[in-house]
Amino acid sequence: MTITSVPHRYAVIGNPVEHSRSPFIHGAFAQQTGKTLVYDRLLAPIDGFAQAVNDFFAQGGGGLNVTVPFKEQACKLAQQHLSSRAQLAGAVNTLWMEHGQLHGCNTDGVGLLDDLRDLGFPPRDRNVLLIGAGGAARGVIFPLLEAGCAQLRVINRSPDRAHQLRDHVLSHARQFRNILHAGSLDEAGGPWDIVINATSSSLGDKPPALPPGIYASGALAYDMMYGAQPTPFMRQAASEGAAQTADGLGMLVAQAAASFLIWHGVMPDVQVVLNAVRRQLAQG
Ligand code: NDP
């Protein structure tokens, strides 16, 4: 008799979710590390996230990645067992079960930091401008501060949200009050060594409306969005004097690797998979 073990099931849950590269990325990690698993896309109804998560784990699911627009709801669902990263972000992108209890973590911050390191721009002692105050910005702001940036200013189209984000961070970590500032897009100031676009403006094929003079000599412009071609923000940055531009594909693969580590206890090789996803993206 042949005994076949049923592979563990994982998925990315969101709405929309059909364009997600996570199944490819996790499939490549599994192949690389010799794990047998199935990784799907799970489209949850906008008003049915909690039910979809409960059903997934009730049917023996191993873990979920959470994407737009459910990261804050995921944080509430796992509120009894959140990592400190998830608590500080107020958002969760990685869910799993342990002893029958739902656990949550946020790996976006570590994904960004890993990619900045690989690009030769670790934030330590650098001045950083963070554009946007949505879920993505929430996930990375505390890790950036902890990584030791000299100054961090968060600016947003709706400045109130930037100020709320600053207040949220300082309510947990008062020590950053002289380093962390907030304002409107007009109040970008500068020049900055690293400028990170954490807005979804590139979806509309337009860069955020930023004032001139924000890039310091040798600066990196980083867009969390990614694509086969440079994003509108990257093109704007290059014409405004950024020395180097990068999209968010490296962050995407690195945050996925951090989720993989949580679920499987093994860290995959990010660069090999990043090269493969980049090739896949170029092929359309
Ligand atoms: P949210 O919807 O939570 O937030 C959107 C943000 O973008 C808000 O700050 C919003 O400002 C701002 N915004 C939207 N349109 C414009 C515009 N035209 N001009 C200026 N600001 C604008 O989205 P997320 O924070 O979850 O995601 C943001 C981006 O980051 C997405 O493109 C997402 O794909 C990407 N991302 C990439 C990751 C990666 O691994 N590479 C990981 C996570 C996210 P306002 O508050 O004024 O509405």
Coordinates of C-alpha atoms and ligand atoms in Angstrom, one line a residue:
M1 CA 0.0 0.0 0.0
T2 CA 1.3 3.5 -0.8
I3 CA 0.7 6.1 1.8
T4 CA 0.5 9.6 0.3
S5 CA 0.7 12.5 2.6
V6 CA -1.6 15.4 1.9
P7 CA 0.5 18.6 1.3
H8 CA -0.2 21.5 3.6
R9 CA -2.4 24.2 2.1
Y10 CA -1.4 27.9 2.2
A11 CA -2.9 30.9 0.4
V12 CA -2.9 34.6 -0.1
I13 CA -6.2 36.1 0.8
G14 CA -7.5 39.5 -0.5
N15 CA -9.9 41.3 -2.7
P16 CA -8.8 41.6 -5.5
V17 CA -6.2 38.8 -5.4
E18 CA -6.0 37.4 -8.9
H19 CA -2.9 39.4 -9.8
S20 CA -0.9 38.3 -6.7
R21 CA 2.6 36.9 -7.4
S22 CA 2.6 35.1 -4.0
P23 CA 1.7 31.6 -5.3
F24 CA 4.7 31.7 -7.7
I25 CA 7.0 33.1 -5.0
H26 CA 6.0 30.5 -2.3
G27 CA 6.1 27.7 -4.9
A28 CA 9.7 28.6 -5.8
F29 CA 10.6 28.8 -2.1
A30 CA 9.1 25.3 -1.5
Q31 CA 11.0 23.9 -4.4
Q32 CA 14.2 25.4 -3.2
T33 CA 13.8 24.1 0.4
G34 CA 12.3 20.7 -0.4
K35 CA 8.9 21.4 1.1
T36 CA 5.7 20.0 -0.3
L37 CA 2.9 22.4 -0.2
V38 CA 0.0 23.9 -2.1
Y39 CA -0.3 27.7 -2.2
D40 CA -3.5 29.2 -3.7
R41 CA -5.2 32.6 -4.2
L42 CA -8.2 33.1 -2.0
L43 CA -10.7 35.7 -2.9
A44 CA -12.7 36.8 0.2
P45 CA -15.9 38.8 0.0
I46 CA -15.4 42.3 1.2
D47 CA -17.7 41.7 4.1
G48 CA -16.7 38.0 4.6
F49 CA -13.0 38.1 5.6
A50 CA -13.4 36.6 9.1
Q51 CA -15.6 33.7 7.8
A52 CA -13.2 32.9 5.0
V53 CA -10.2 32.8 7.5
N54 CA -12.1 30.6 9.9
D55 CA -13.2 28.2 7.1
F56 CA -9.6 28.0 5.7
F57 CA -8.1 27.0 9.1
A58 CA -11.0 24.7 10.0
Q59 CA -10.2 22.8 6.8
G60 CA -6.6 22.3 8.0
G61 CA -5.0 25.3 6.2
G62 CA -1.4 25.9 7.3
G63 CA -1.1 29.7 6.9
L64 CA -2.4 32.8 5.1
N65 CA -0.8 35.9 3.6
V66 CA -3.2 38.8 3.9
T67 CA -3.3 41.6 1.3
V68 CA -5.4 44.6 0.5
P69 CA -7.9 45.5 2.0
F70 CA -7.9 43.0 5.0
K71 CA -4.6 43.7 6.9
E72 CA -6.3 45.7 9.7
Q73 CA -9.1 43.2 10.0
A74 CA -6.5 40.4 10.2
C75 CA -4.9 42.2 13.1
K76 CA -8.2 42.3 15.0
L77 CA -8.8 38.6 14.3
A78 CA -5.5 37.6 15.7
Q79 CA -5.4 40.3 18.5
Q80 CA -4.8 37.7 21.3
H81 CA -1.6 36.5 19.7
L82 CA 0.2 39.3 17.8
S83 CA 3.9 39.7 17.3
S84 CA 5.3 43.0 18.4
R85 CA 5.7 44.0 14.8
A86 CA 2.0 43.5 14.1
Q87 CA 1.0 45.3 17.3
L88 CA 3.0 48.3 16.4
A89 CA 1.8 48.3 12.8
G90 CA -1.8 47.6 13.7
A91 CA -1.8 45.5 10.5
V92 CA -1.1 41.8 9.8
N93 CA 0.0 40.2 6.6
T94 CA 0.9 36.7 8.0
L95 CA -1.6 34.4 9.8
W96 CA -1.1 30.9 11.2
M97 CA -2.5 28.5 13.8
E98 CA -0.6 27.4 16.9
H99 CA -2.2 25.1 19.5
G100 CA -5.6 26.0 18.1
Q101 CA -5.1 29.8 18.4
L102 CA -4.8 32.2 15.5
H103 CA -1.4 34.1 15.4
G104 CA -0.5 37.2 13.4
C105 CA 2.7 38.9 12.3
N106 CA 3.6 41.8 9.9
T107 CA 6.6 41.0 7.7
D108 CA 6.4 44.1 5.4
G109 CA 8.9 46.1 7.5
V110 CA 11.5 43.4 7.6
G111 CA 10.9 42.9 3.8
L112 CA 11.6 46.5 3.1
L113 CA 14.7 46.6 5.4
D114 CA 16.2 43.5 3.7
D115 CA 15.7 45.1 0.3
L116 CA 17.2 48.4 1.3
R117 CA 20.2 46.6 2.7
D118 CA 20.6 44.6 -0.5
L119 CA 20.4 47.9 -2.5
G120 CA 23.2 49.3 -0.4
F121 CA 20.9 51.8 1.5
P122 CA 20.5 50.5 5.1
P123 CA 18.5 53.3 6.8
R124 CA 21.0 53.7 9.8
D125 CA 22.1 57.4 10.1
R126 CA 20.2 58.3 6.9
N127 CA 17.4 60.9 6.5
V128 CA 14.3 59.1 5.3
L129 CA 11.1 60.5 3.7
L130 CA 8.1 58.2 3.8
I131 CA 5.2 59.1 1.5
G132 CA 1.8 57.6 2.4
A133 CA 0.0 56.8 5.6
G134 CA -2.0 53.7 4.6
G135 CA -1.4 50.0 5.6
A136 CA 1.9 49.8 3.8
A137 CA 3.3 52.8 5.6
R138 CA 2.0 51.5 9.0
G139 CA 3.9 48.3 8.4
V140 CA 7.3 49.9 7.7
I141 CA 7.4 53.0 9.8
F142 CA 8.5 51.4 13.1
P143 CA 11.0 49.1 11.6
L144 CA 12.6 52.1 9.8
L145 CA 12.9 54.0 13.1
E146 CA 14.2 51.0 14.9
A147 CA 16.8 50.6 12.1
G148 CA 18.3 53.9 13.3
C149 CA 17.5 56.4 10.6
A150 CA 18.6 59.9 11.6
Q151 CA 15.3 61.7 10.7
L152 CA 12.1 60.2 9.4
R153 CA 9.3 62.4 8.0
V154 CA 6.0 60.8 7.0
I155 CA 3.9 62.9 4.6
N156 CA 0.5 62.1 3.1
R157 CA -2.1 63.6 0.7
S158 CA -4.5 63.7 3.7
P159 CA -2.1 65.2 6.3
D160 CA -4.3 64.2 9.2
R161 CA -3.6 60.6 8.5
A162 CA 0.2 61.3 8.6
H163 CA -0.2 63.1 12.0
Q164 CA -2.3 60.2 13.3
L165 CA 0.3 57.7 12.2
R166 CA 3.0 59.7 14.0
D167 CA 0.8 59.9 17.2
H168 CA 0.3 56.1 17.0
V169 CA 4.0 55.4 16.8
L170 CA 4.9 57.8 19.6
S171 CA 2.2 56.4 21.8
H172 CA 4.2 53.1 21.7
A173 CA 7.7 54.6 21.4
R174 CA 8.1 58.1 22.8
Q175 CA 11.9 58.0 22.3
F176 CA 11.4 58.8 18.6
R177 CA 9.6 62.1 19.2
N178 CA 12.6 64.2 18.0
I179 CA 13.3 62.0 15.0
L180 CA 9.8 61.4 13.6
H181 CA 7.8 64.2 12.0
A182 CA 4.6 64.4 9.9
G183 CA 3.0 66.7 7.4
S184 CA 1.4 67.2 4.0
L185 CA 2.9 66.4 0.6
D186 CA 3.8 70.1 0.3
E187 CA 5.8 69.8 3.6
A188 CA 8.2 67.2 2.1
G189 CA 11.2 69.4 3.0
G190 CA 14.6 67.7 2.5
P191 CA 16.9 66.9 1.0
W192 CA 16.5 63.2 1.9
D193 CA 18.9 60.3 1.5
I194 CA 16.0 57.7 1.0
V195 CA 12.6 58.6 -0.3
I196 CA 10.0 55.8 -0.1
N197 CA 6.7 55.9 -2.0
A198 CA 4.2 53.9 0.1
T199 CA 1.2 55.3 -1.7
S200 CA -0.9 53.6 -4.3
S201 CA -0.6 56.6 -6.7
S202 CA 1.3 54.6 -9.3
L203 CA -1.9 52.5 -9.8
G204 CA -3.4 55.7 -11.4
D205 CA -0.3 56.0 -13.5
K206 CA 0.7 59.3 -11.8
P207 CA 3.4 60.0 -9.2
P208 CA 2.4 61.8 -6.0
A209 CA 2.4 65.6 -6.3
L210 CA 5.7 66.4 -4.6
P211 CA 7.6 69.7 -4.4
P212 CA 11.1 69.9 -6.0
G213 CA 14.4 69.6 -4.2
I214 CA 13.6 66.5 -2.0
Y215 CA 16.6 64.4 -3.2
A216 CA 20.0 64.7 -1.5
S217 CA 23.1 63.9 -3.5
G218 CA 23.4 60.1 -4.0
A219 CA 19.8 59.5 -2.9
L220 CA 17.7 56.4 -3.4
A221 CA 14.0 56.7 -4.6
Y222 CA 12.1 53.5 -3.6
D223 CA 8.6 52.7 -4.9
M224 CA 6.7 49.9 -3.1
M225 CA 4.8 49.4 -6.3
Y226 CA 6.5 47.3 -9.0
G227 CA 6.1 46.4 -12.6
A228 CA 7.9 45.4 -15.8
Q229 CA 8.7 49.1 -16.4
P230 CA 9.9 51.8 -14.1
T231 CA 6.9 53.2 -12.2
P232 CA 5.7 56.8 -12.6
F233 CA 7.3 57.6 -9.2
M234 CA 10.6 56.2 -10.3
R235 CA 10.6 58.2 -13.5
Q236 CA 9.7 61.4 -11.6
A237 CA 12.5 60.7 -9.1
A238 CA 15.1 60.1 -11.8
S239 CA 14.2 63.5 -13.4
E240 CA 14.2 65.2 -10.0
G241 CA 17.8 64.1 -9.3
A242 CA 17.6 60.8 -7.4
A243 CA 20.9 58.9 -8.0
Q244 CA 19.2 55.5 -7.8
T245 CA 15.7 54.2 -8.2
A246 CA 14.1 50.8 -7.2
D247 CA 10.7 49.2 -7.3
G248 CA 9.1 47.1 -4.5
L249 CA 9.6 43.7 -6.0
G250 CA 12.5 43.0 -3.7
M251 CA 10.4 43.9 -0.7
L252 CA 7.6 41.7 -2.0
V253 CA 9.9 38.6 -2.2
A254 CA 11.7 39.4 1.1
Q255 CA 8.4 39.8 3.1
A256 CA 7.2 36.5 1.6
A257 CA 10.5 34.9 2.7
A258 CA 9.9 36.1 6.2
S259 CA 6.4 34.6 6.2
F260 CA 7.9 31.3 4.9
L261 CA 10.4 31.3 7.8
I262 CA 7.5 31.7 10.3
W263 CA 5.5 28.9 8.8
H264 CA 8.3 26.4 7.9
G265 CA 11.2 27.3 10.1
V266 CA 13.6 27.7 7.1
M267 CA 14.8 30.9 5.3
P268 CA 14.8 30.6 1.5
D269 CA 17.3 32.3 -0.8
V270 CA 15.5 35.6 -1.7
Q271 CA 17.8 36.7 -4.6
V272 CA 17.3 33.5 -6.7
V273 CA 13.5 33.8 -6.5
L274 CA 13.6 37.6 -7.0
N275 CA 15.5 37.0 -10.3
A276 CA 12.9 34.5 -11.4
V277 CA 9.9 36.8 -10.5
R278 CA 11.6 39.6 -12.4
R279 CA 12.0 37.4 -15.4
Q280 CA 8.4 36.3 -15.2
L281 CA 7.3 40.0 -14.9
A282 CA 9.3 41.0 -18.0
Q283 CA 7.6 38.2 -20.0
G284 CA 4.2 39.7 -19.1
Ligands
NDP1 P1 -3.8 51.9 1.3 O1 -5.0 52.0 0.5 O2 -3.9 51.5 2.7 O3 -3.2 53.4 1.3 C1 -3.0 54.2 0.2 C2 -2.1 55.4 0.4 O4 -1.8 56.0 -0.9 C3 -2.7 56.5 1.3 O5 -1.7 57.1 2.0 C4 -3.3 57.4 0.2 O6 -3.4 58.8 0.7 C5 -2.2 57.4 -0.8 N1 -2.6 57.8 -2.2 C6 -3.5 57.1 -3.0 N2 -3.5 57.7 -4.2 C7 -2.7 58.8 -4.1 C8 -2.3 59.8 -5.0 N3 -2.9 59.9 -6.3 N4 -1.5 60.8 -4.6 C9 -0.9 60.7 -3.4 N5 -1.2 59.8 -2.5 C10 -2.1 58.8 -2.8 O7 -2.8 51.1 0.5 P2 -1.5 50.3 1.1 O8 -0.8 51.3 2.1 O9 -1.8 49.0 1.6 O10 -0.6 50.1 -0.2 C11 0.1 51.2 -0.8 C12 0.9 50.7 -1.9 O11 2.0 49.9 -1.5 C13 0.1 49.8 -2.9 O12 0.5 50.2 -4.2 C14 0.6 48.4 -2.6 O13 0.6 47.6 -3.7 C15 2.1 48.7 -2.2 N6 2.6 47.6 -1.3 C16 3.7 46.9 -1.7 C17 4.3 45.9 -0.9 C18 5.5 45.2 -1.4 O14 5.8 44.2 -0.8 N7 6.2 45.7 -2.4 C19 3.7 45.6 0.4 C20 2.6 46.4 0.7 C21 2.0 47.3 -0.1 P3 -4.8 59.3 1.4 O15 -4.7 58.8 2.8 O16 -4.8 60.8 1.2 O17 -6.0 58.6 0.7

